[in-house]
Coordinates of C-alpha atoms and ligand atoms in Angstrom, one line a residue:
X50 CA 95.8 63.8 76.0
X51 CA 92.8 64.8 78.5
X52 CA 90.3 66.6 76.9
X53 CA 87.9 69.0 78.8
X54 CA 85.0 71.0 78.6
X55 CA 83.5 74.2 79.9
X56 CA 80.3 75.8 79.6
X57 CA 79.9 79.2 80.8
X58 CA 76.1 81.4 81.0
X59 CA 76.7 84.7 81.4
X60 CA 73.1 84.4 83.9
X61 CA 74.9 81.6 86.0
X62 CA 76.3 84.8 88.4
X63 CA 77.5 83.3 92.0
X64 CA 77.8 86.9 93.2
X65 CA 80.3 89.7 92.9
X66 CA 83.7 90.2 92.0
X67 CA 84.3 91.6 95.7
X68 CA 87.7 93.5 95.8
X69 CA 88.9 92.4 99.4
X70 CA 89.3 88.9 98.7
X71 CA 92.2 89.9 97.1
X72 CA 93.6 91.2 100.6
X73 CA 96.5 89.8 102.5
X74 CA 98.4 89.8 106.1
X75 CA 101.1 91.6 107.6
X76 CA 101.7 89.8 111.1
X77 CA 104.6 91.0 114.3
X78 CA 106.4 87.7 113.1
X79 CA 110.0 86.6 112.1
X80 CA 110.7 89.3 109.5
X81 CA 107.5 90.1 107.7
X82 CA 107.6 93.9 109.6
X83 CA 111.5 93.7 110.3
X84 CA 113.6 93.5 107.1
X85 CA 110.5 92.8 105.4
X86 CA 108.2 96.1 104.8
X87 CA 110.4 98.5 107.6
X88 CA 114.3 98.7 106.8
X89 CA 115.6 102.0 107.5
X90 CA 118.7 101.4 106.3
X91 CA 118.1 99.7 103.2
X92 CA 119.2 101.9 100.4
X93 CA 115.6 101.9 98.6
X94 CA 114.2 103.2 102.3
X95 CA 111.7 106.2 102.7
X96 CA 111.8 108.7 105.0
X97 CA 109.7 106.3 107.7
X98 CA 112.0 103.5 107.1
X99 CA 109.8 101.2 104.6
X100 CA 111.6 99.2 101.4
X101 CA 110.3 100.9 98.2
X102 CA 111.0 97.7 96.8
X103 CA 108.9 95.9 98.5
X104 CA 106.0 98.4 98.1
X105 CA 106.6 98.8 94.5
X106 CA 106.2 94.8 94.6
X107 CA 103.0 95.2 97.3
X108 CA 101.4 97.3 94.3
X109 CA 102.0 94.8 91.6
X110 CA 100.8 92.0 93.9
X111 CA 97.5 93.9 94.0
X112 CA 96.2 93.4 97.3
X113 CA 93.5 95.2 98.4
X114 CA 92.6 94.8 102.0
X115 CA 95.2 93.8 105.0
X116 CA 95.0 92.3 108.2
X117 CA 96.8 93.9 111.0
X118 CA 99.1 93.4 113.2
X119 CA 98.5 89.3 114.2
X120 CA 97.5 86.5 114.1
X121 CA 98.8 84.8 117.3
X122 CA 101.7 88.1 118.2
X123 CA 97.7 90.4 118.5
X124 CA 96.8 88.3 121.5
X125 CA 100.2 89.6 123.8
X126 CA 100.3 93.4 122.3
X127 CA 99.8 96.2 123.7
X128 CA 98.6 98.8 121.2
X129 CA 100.1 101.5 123.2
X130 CA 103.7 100.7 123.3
X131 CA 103.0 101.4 119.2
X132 CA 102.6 104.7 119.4
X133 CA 104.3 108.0 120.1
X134 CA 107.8 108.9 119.8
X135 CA 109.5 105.9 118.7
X136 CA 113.0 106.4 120.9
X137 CA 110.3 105.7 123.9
X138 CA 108.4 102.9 122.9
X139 CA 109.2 99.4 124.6
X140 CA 110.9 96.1 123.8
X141 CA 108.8 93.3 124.6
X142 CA 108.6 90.0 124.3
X143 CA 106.2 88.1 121.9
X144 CA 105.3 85.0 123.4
X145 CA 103.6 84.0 120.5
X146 CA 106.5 83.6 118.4
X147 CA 109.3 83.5 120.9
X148 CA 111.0 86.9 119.6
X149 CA 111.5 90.5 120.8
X150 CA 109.6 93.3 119.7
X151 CA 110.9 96.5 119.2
X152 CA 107.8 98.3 118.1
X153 CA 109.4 100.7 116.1
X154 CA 106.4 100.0 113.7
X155 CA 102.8 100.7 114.8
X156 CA 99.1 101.6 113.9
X157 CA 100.5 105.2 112.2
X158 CA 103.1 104.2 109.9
X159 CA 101.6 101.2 109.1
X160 CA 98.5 103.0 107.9
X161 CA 101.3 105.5 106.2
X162 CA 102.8 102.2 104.5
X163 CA 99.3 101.2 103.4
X164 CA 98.3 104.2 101.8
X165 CA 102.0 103.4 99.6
X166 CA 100.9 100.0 98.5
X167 CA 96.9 101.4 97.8
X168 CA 95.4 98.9 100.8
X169 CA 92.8 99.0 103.3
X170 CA 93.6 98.3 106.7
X171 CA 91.9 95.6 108.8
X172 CA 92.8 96.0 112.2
X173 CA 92.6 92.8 114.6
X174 CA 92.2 94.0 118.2
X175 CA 93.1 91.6 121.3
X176 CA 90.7 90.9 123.7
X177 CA 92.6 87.6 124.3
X178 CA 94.3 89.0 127.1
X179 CA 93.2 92.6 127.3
X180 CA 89.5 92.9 126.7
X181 CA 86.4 96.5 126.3
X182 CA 87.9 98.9 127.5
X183 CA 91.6 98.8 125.1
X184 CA 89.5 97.8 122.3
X185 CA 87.2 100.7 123.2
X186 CA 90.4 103.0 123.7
X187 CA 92.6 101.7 120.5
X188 CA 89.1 102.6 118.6
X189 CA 88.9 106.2 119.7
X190 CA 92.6 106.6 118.6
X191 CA 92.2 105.0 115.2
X192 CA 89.0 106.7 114.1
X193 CA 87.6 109.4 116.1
X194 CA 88.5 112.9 114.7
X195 CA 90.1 115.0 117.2
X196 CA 88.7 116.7 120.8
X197 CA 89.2 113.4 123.0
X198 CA 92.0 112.3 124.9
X199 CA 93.0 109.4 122.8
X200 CA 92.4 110.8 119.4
X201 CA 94.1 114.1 120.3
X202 CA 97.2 111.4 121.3
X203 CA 96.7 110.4 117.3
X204 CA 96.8 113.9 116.2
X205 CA 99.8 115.0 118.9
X206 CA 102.0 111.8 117.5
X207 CA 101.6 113.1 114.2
X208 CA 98.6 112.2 112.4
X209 CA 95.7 114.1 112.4
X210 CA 93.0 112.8 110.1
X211 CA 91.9 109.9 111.9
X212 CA 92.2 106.1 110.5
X213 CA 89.1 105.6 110.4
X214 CA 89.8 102.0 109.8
X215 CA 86.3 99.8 109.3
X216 CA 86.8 96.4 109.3
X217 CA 88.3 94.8 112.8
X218 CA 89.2 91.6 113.7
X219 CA 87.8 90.5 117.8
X220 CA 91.2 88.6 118.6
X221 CA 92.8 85.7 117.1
X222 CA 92.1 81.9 116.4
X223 CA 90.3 81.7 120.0
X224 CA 90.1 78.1 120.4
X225 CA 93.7 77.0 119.7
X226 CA 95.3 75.9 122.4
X227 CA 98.8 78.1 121.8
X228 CA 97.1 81.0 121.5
X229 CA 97.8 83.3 124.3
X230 CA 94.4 83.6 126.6
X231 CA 92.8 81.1 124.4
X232 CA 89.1 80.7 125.4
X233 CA 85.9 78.0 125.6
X234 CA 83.8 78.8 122.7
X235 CA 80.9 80.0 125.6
X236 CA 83.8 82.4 127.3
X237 CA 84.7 84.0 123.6
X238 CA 81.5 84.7 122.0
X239 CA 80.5 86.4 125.0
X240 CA 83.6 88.3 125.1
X241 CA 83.0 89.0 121.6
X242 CA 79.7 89.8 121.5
X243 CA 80.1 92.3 124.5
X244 CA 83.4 93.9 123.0
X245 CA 81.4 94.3 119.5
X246 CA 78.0 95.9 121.1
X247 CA 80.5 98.5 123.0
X248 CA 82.4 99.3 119.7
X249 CA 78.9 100.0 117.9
X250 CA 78.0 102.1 120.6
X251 CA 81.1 104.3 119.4
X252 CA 80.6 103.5 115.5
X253 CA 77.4 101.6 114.1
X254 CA 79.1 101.2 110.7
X255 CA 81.8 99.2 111.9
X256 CA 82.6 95.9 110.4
X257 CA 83.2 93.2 113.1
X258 CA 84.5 89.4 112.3
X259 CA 84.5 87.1 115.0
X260 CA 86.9 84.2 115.4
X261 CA 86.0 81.0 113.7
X262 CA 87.8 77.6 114.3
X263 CA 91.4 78.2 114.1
X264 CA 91.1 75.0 111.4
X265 CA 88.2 73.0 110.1
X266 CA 90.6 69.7 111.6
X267 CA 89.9 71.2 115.2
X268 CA 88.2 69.1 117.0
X269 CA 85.7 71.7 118.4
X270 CA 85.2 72.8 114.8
X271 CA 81.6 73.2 114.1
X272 CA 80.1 73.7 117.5
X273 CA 82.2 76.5 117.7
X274 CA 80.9 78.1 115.4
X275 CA 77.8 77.5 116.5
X276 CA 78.2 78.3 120.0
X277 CA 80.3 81.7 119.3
X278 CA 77.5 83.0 116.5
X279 CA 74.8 82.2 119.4
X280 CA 76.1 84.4 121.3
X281 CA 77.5 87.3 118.6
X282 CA 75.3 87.0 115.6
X283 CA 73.6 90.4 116.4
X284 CA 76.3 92.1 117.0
X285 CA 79.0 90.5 114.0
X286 CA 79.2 90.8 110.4
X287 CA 82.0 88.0 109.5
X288 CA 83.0 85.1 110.9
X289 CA 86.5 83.6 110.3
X290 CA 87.7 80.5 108.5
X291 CA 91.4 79.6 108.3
X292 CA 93.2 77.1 106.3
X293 CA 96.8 75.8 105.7
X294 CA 97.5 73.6 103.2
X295 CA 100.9 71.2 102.3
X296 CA 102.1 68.2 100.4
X297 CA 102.0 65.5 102.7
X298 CA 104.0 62.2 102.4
X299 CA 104.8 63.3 98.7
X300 CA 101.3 62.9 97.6
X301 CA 101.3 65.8 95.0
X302 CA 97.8 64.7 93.3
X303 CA 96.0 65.0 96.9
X304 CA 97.3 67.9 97.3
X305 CA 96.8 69.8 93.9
X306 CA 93.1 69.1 94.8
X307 CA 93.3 71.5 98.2
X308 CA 90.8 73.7 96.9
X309 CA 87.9 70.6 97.2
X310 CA 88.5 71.3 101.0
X311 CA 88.2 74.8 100.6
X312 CA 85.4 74.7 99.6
X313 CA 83.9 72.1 101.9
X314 CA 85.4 74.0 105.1
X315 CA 83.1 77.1 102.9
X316 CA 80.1 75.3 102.8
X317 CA 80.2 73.6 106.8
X318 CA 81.0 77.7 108.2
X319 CA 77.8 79.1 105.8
X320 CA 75.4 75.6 107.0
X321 CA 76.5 76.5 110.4
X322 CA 76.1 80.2 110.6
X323 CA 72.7 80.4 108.4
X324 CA 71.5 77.7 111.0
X325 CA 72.0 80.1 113.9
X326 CA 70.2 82.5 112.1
X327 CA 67.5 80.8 111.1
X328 CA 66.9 79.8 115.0
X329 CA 66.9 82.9 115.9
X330 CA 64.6 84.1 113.2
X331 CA 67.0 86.6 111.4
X332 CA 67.1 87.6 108.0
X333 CA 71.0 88.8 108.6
X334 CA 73.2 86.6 106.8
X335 CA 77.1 86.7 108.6
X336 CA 80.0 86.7 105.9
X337 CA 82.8 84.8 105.3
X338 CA 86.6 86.4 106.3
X339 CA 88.5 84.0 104.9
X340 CA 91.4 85.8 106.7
X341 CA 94.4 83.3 106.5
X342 CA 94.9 81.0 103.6
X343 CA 98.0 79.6 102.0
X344 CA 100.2 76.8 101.6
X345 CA 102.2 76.5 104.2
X346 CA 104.7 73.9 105.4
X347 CA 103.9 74.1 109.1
X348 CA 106.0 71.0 110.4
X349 CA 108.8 71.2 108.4
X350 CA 109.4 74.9 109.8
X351 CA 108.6 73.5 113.3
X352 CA 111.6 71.8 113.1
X353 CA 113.9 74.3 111.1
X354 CA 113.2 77.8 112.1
X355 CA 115.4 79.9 114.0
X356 CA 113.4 79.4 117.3
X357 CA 115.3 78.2 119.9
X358 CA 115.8 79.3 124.1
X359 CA 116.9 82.9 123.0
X360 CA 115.1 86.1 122.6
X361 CA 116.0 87.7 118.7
X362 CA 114.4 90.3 117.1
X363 CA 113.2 89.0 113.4
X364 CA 114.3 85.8 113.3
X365 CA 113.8 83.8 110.4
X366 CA 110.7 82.3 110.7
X367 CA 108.6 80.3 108.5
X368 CA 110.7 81.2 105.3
X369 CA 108.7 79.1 103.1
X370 CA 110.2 78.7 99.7
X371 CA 107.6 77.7 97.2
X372 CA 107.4 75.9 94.4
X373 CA 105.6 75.8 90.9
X374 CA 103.0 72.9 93.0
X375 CA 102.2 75.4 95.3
X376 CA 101.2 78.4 93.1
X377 CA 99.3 76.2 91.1
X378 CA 96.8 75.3 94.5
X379 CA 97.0 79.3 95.6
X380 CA 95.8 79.8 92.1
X381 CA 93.4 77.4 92.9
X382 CA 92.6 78.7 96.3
X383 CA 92.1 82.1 95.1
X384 CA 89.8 80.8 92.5
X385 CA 87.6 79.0 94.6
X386 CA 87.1 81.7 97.2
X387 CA 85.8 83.5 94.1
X388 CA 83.4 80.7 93.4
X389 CA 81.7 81.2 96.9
X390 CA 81.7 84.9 96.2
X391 CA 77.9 84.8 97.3
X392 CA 79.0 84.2 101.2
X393 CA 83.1 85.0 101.1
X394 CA 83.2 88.5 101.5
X395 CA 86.8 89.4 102.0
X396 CA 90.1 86.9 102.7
X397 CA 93.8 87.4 103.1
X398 CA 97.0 85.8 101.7
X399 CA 99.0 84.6 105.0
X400 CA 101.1 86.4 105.1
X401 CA 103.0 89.2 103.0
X402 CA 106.2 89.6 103.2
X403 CA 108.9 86.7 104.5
X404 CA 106.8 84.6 106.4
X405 CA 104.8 82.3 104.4
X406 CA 104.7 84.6 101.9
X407 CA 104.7 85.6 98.4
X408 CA 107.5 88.3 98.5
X409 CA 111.0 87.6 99.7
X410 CA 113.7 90.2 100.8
X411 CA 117.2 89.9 101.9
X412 CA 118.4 92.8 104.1
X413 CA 120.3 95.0 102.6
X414 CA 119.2 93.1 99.6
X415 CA 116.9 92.7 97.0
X416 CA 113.1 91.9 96.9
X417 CA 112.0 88.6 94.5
X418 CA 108.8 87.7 93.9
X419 CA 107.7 83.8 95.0
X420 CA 105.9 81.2 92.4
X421 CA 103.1 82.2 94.7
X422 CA 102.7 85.7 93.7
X423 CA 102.0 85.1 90.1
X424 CA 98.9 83.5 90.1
X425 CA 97.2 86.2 92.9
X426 CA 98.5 89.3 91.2
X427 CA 97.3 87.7 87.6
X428 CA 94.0 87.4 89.2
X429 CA 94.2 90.6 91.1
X430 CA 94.5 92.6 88.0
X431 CA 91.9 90.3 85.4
X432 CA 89.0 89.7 87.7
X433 CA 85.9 92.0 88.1
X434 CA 82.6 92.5 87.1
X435 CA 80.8 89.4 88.4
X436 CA 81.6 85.7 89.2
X437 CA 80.6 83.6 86.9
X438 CA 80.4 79.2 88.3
X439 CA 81.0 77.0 85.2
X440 CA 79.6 73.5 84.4
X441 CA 82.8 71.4 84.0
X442 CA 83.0 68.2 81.8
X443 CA 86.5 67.1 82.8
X444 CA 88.3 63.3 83.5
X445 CA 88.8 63.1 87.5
X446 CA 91.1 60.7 89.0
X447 CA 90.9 59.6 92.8
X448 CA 92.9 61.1 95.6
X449 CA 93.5 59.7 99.3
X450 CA 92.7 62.9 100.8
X451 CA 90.1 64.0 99.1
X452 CA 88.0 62.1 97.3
X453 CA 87.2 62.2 93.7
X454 CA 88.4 65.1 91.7
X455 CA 88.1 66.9 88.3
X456 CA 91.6 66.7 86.5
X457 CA 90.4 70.7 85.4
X458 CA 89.2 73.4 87.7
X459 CA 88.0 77.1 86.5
X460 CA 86.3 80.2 87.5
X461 CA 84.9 83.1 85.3
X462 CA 84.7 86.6 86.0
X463 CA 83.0 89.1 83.3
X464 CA 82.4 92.5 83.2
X465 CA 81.2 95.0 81.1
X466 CA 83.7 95.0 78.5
X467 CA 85.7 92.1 79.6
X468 CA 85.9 88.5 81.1
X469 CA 88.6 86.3 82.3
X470 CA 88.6 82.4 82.6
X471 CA 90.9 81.0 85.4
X472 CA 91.7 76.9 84.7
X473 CA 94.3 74.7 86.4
X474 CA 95.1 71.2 85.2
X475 CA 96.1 68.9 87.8
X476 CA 96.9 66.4 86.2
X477 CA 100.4 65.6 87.3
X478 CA 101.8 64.3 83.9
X479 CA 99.4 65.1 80.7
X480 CA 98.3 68.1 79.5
X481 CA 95.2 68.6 79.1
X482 CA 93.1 70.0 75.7
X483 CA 90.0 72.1 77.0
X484 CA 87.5 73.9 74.8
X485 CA 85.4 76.9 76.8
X486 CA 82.4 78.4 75.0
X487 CA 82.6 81.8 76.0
X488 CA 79.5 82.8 73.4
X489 CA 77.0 84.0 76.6
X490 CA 80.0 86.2 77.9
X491 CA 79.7 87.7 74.4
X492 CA 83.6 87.1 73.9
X493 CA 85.1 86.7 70.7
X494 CA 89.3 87.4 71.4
X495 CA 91.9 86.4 73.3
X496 CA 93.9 89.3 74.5
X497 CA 96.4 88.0 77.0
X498 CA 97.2 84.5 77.9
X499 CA 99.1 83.5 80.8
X500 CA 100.3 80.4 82.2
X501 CA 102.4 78.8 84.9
X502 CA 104.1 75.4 84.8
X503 CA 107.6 74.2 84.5
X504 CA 109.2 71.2 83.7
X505 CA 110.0 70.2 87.1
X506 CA 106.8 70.7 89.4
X507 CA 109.2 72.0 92.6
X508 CA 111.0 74.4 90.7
X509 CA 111.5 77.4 92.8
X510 CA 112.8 81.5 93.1
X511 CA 115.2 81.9 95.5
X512 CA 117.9 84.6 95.8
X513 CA 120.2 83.1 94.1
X514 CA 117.6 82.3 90.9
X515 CA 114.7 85.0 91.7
X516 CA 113.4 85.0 88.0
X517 CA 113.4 80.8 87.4
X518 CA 109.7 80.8 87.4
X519 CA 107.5 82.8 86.0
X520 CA 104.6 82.9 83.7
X521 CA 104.8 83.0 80.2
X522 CA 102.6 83.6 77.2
X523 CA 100.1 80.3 76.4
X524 CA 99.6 80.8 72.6
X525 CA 97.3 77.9 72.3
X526 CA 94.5 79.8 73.5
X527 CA 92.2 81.1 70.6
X528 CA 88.6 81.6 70.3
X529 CA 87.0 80.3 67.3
X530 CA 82.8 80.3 66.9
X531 CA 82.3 81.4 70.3
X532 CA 84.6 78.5 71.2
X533 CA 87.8 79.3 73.3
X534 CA 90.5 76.5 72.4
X535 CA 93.8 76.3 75.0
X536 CA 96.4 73.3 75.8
X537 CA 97.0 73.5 79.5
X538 CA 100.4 71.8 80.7
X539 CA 100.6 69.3 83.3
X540 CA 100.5 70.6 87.0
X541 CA 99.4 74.5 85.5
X542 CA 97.5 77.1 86.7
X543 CA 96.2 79.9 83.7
X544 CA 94.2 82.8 83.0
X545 CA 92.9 83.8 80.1
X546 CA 91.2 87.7 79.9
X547 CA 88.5 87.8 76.7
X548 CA 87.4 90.6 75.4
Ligands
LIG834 O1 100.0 83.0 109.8 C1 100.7 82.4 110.7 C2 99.9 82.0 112.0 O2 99.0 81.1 111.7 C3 99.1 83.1 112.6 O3 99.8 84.0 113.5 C4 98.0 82.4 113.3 O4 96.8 83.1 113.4 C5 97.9 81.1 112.6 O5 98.0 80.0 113.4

């Protein structure tokens, strides 16, 4: 058996347990808002129309932050059409994903749904194929109190305290190619930078993330970043990074080790954007939003959805069924954008509900939690405090992808009265014996041990099985002498909270 170990110093802090990386996405798309959150018929229904299942779920998943309302659908809405009395609002068609949209969901009951599940909301604006003045005007009816013409709208359709929503998103994955209005990286960080000075010029304090690559396998990626922070730095606090990740060609050990990439895409965004800053002589250091990550098995849905010639409303799209594989690299995922806690300041599971996601629903039907949800709300609930980066003495093994990695990953948060240790063993057959000493954290018991692993790496929850996988007590882990002992299975992902 593999045998690992850890040391952890309590003085070895990478930054802050910051509460927003635990945030996720709720997207116009297939059924994430349709049959996802917003059901009115669904017997579990309040009196706005959203599943109390699915918040009740939202809750336990313990996000903290979400992104609003695209992705690609932001870059053809009209924020308008959102609002108001909902027997006038119009269908449309969303040429992002090929579907109708009713928009009997907008900006106020979607900050009425968020207040349900205990979320921030971060609202992405499109200046794809709108541009200042909507921003300007969607602003004044999210956040400005009352005595205006828009905000008075806000307070005539029903809501009167305003929004006041801080962090916001300047358009969608600008440089890909099927994004409506897609830009040159000159063309967007001008946009961006003249849309962000304007929307300061209403509210200093706002918090403004411009659009990174769309993927660090673009081929612009780098000099975009570059050229849209030369333009924006000033005026931006975040910069976007988004990453998809799949098995490809059945190589499971490649991708178990997802998170190296991670981490690399991490460090090429922070060289880049402390670069610009350093030529223009600023002590301002931008932020990561790391504001879509997941697994995701992009061509596989390519090929399956229900996308075809015809217009639907909520089709199924991207449906992604995951497996025990896959919430062992979202555990990973997750743990990793805690490891660059210095520079990641806030990131968001894509997506929420149905699409890509960690919860499922079936209209008219029940709510399941994925394999996927397990390791974030785990996390969710045992990190705080600060980040601690171990030193890792583990076996590595090569992958094709990338490169040489350990067989055992972890993070450590601690706290006040508390730590946690997150491990995963990717080793794909062996389970691995690991010893932690946890005597700098000042830990001396175990009180809850979780792990998840199965038999058979793919198993899945589905409708038919929604309870198959799920984590279950490790009660190898014991701390002896300031030594924390634990057996994790082959292809696992586990968290351990000390006190
Ligand atoms: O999350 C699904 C899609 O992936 C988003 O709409 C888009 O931003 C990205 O390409």
């Amino acid at each position: 058996m593999p045998r690992a170990h850890i040391e952890l110093d309590r003085r070895a802090v990478v930054g802050p347990v910051r509460r927003r990386t635990f945030g996720s996405f709720v997207e116009h798309l297939g059924r994430c808002v349709y049959t996802g959150i917003y059901e009115p018929d669904h017997p579990t229904a309040n009196e706005d129309g959203f599943r109390m299942d699915v918040v009740e779920l939202v809750r336990e998943l313990g996000t903290t932050t979400i992104r609003y309302p695209g992705g690609n659908f932001v870059s053809g809405f009209r924020w308008e059409d959102s609002v108001g009395p909902r027997d006038r609002r119009p269908v449309r068609r969303d040429l992002a994903w090929h579907s109708l949209e009713p928009n009997q969901v907008g900006l106020d009951e979607f900050a009425r749904w968020l207040k349900l599940t205990g979320s921030e909301l971060m609202l992405a604006v499109n200046i794809a194929t709108r541009g200042i003045l909507p921003a300007l005007d969607l602003l004044e009816y999210a956040n400005h109190p009352s005595g205006t013409a828009l905000s008075d709208l806000r307070v005539a359709n029903g809501t009167p305290e305003p929004h006041n929503v801080r962090m916001w998103c300047l358009g969608n994955e600008m440089d890909g190619p099927w994004q409506t209005g897609f830009m040159t990286a000159d063309d967007y960080g001008k946009l961006a930078a003249r849309t962000a000075a304007a929307m300061r010029m209403a509210d200093k304090d706002l918090e403004l993330v411009v659009c990174g690559s769309s993927g660090s396998g673009m081929p612009t990626f780098g000099d975009w970043e570059r050229t849209v922070l030369e333009h924006s730095y000033e005026h931006v606090d975040h910069v976007s990074c988004h990453a998809y990740y799949q098995v490809h060609d059945g190589d499971l050990g490649s991708f178990l080790a997802s998170a190296l990439d991670m981490e690399h895409f991490i460090d090429t965004v922070v060289a880049t954007a402390d670069h610009v800053g350093h030529k223009k002589r600023s002590r301002k250091r931008i932020g990561i939003s790391f504001d879509e990550w997941n697994v995701w098995y992009l061509k596989e849905h390519q090929e399956s959805d229900e996308v075809n010639d015809e217009w639907r409303f909520a089709p199924r799209q991207l449906e992604d069924v995951y497996t025990v594989a896959d919430a062992v690299v979202v555990g990973n995922l997750l743990m990793t954008l805690l490891k660059r806690s210095d520079r990641v300041t806030s990131a968001s599971l894509a997506q929420l509900v149905n699409v890509i996601a960690p919860i499922m629903t079936e209209p008219g039907g029940p709510a399941w939690r994925q394999t996927t949800f397990h390791p974030f709300a785990i996390t969710s609930r045992l990190a705080s405090g600060e980040v601690i980066r171990p030193v890792i003495d583990a076996p590595s093994y090569l992958t094709a992808r990338h490169g040489e990695a350990s067989l055992v990953d972890a993070v450590a948060t601690v706290d006040e009265d508390r730590a946690a240790v997150f491990l995963v063993n990717r080793d794909l057959r062996e389970p691995a014996r690991l010893t932690v000493d946890v005597r700098s954290l000042g830990s001396s018991r175990v009180v809850e041990a979780l792990t998840l692993a199965d038999a058979d790496a793919y198993a899945k929850n589905t409708l038919a099985e929604p309870e198959r996988v799920a984590p279950a007590v490790n009660a190898s882990a014991v701390v002896a002498d300031g030594v924390l002992s634990v057996e994790l299975p082959p292809v696992s992902w586990t968290a351990i909270a000390l006190r």
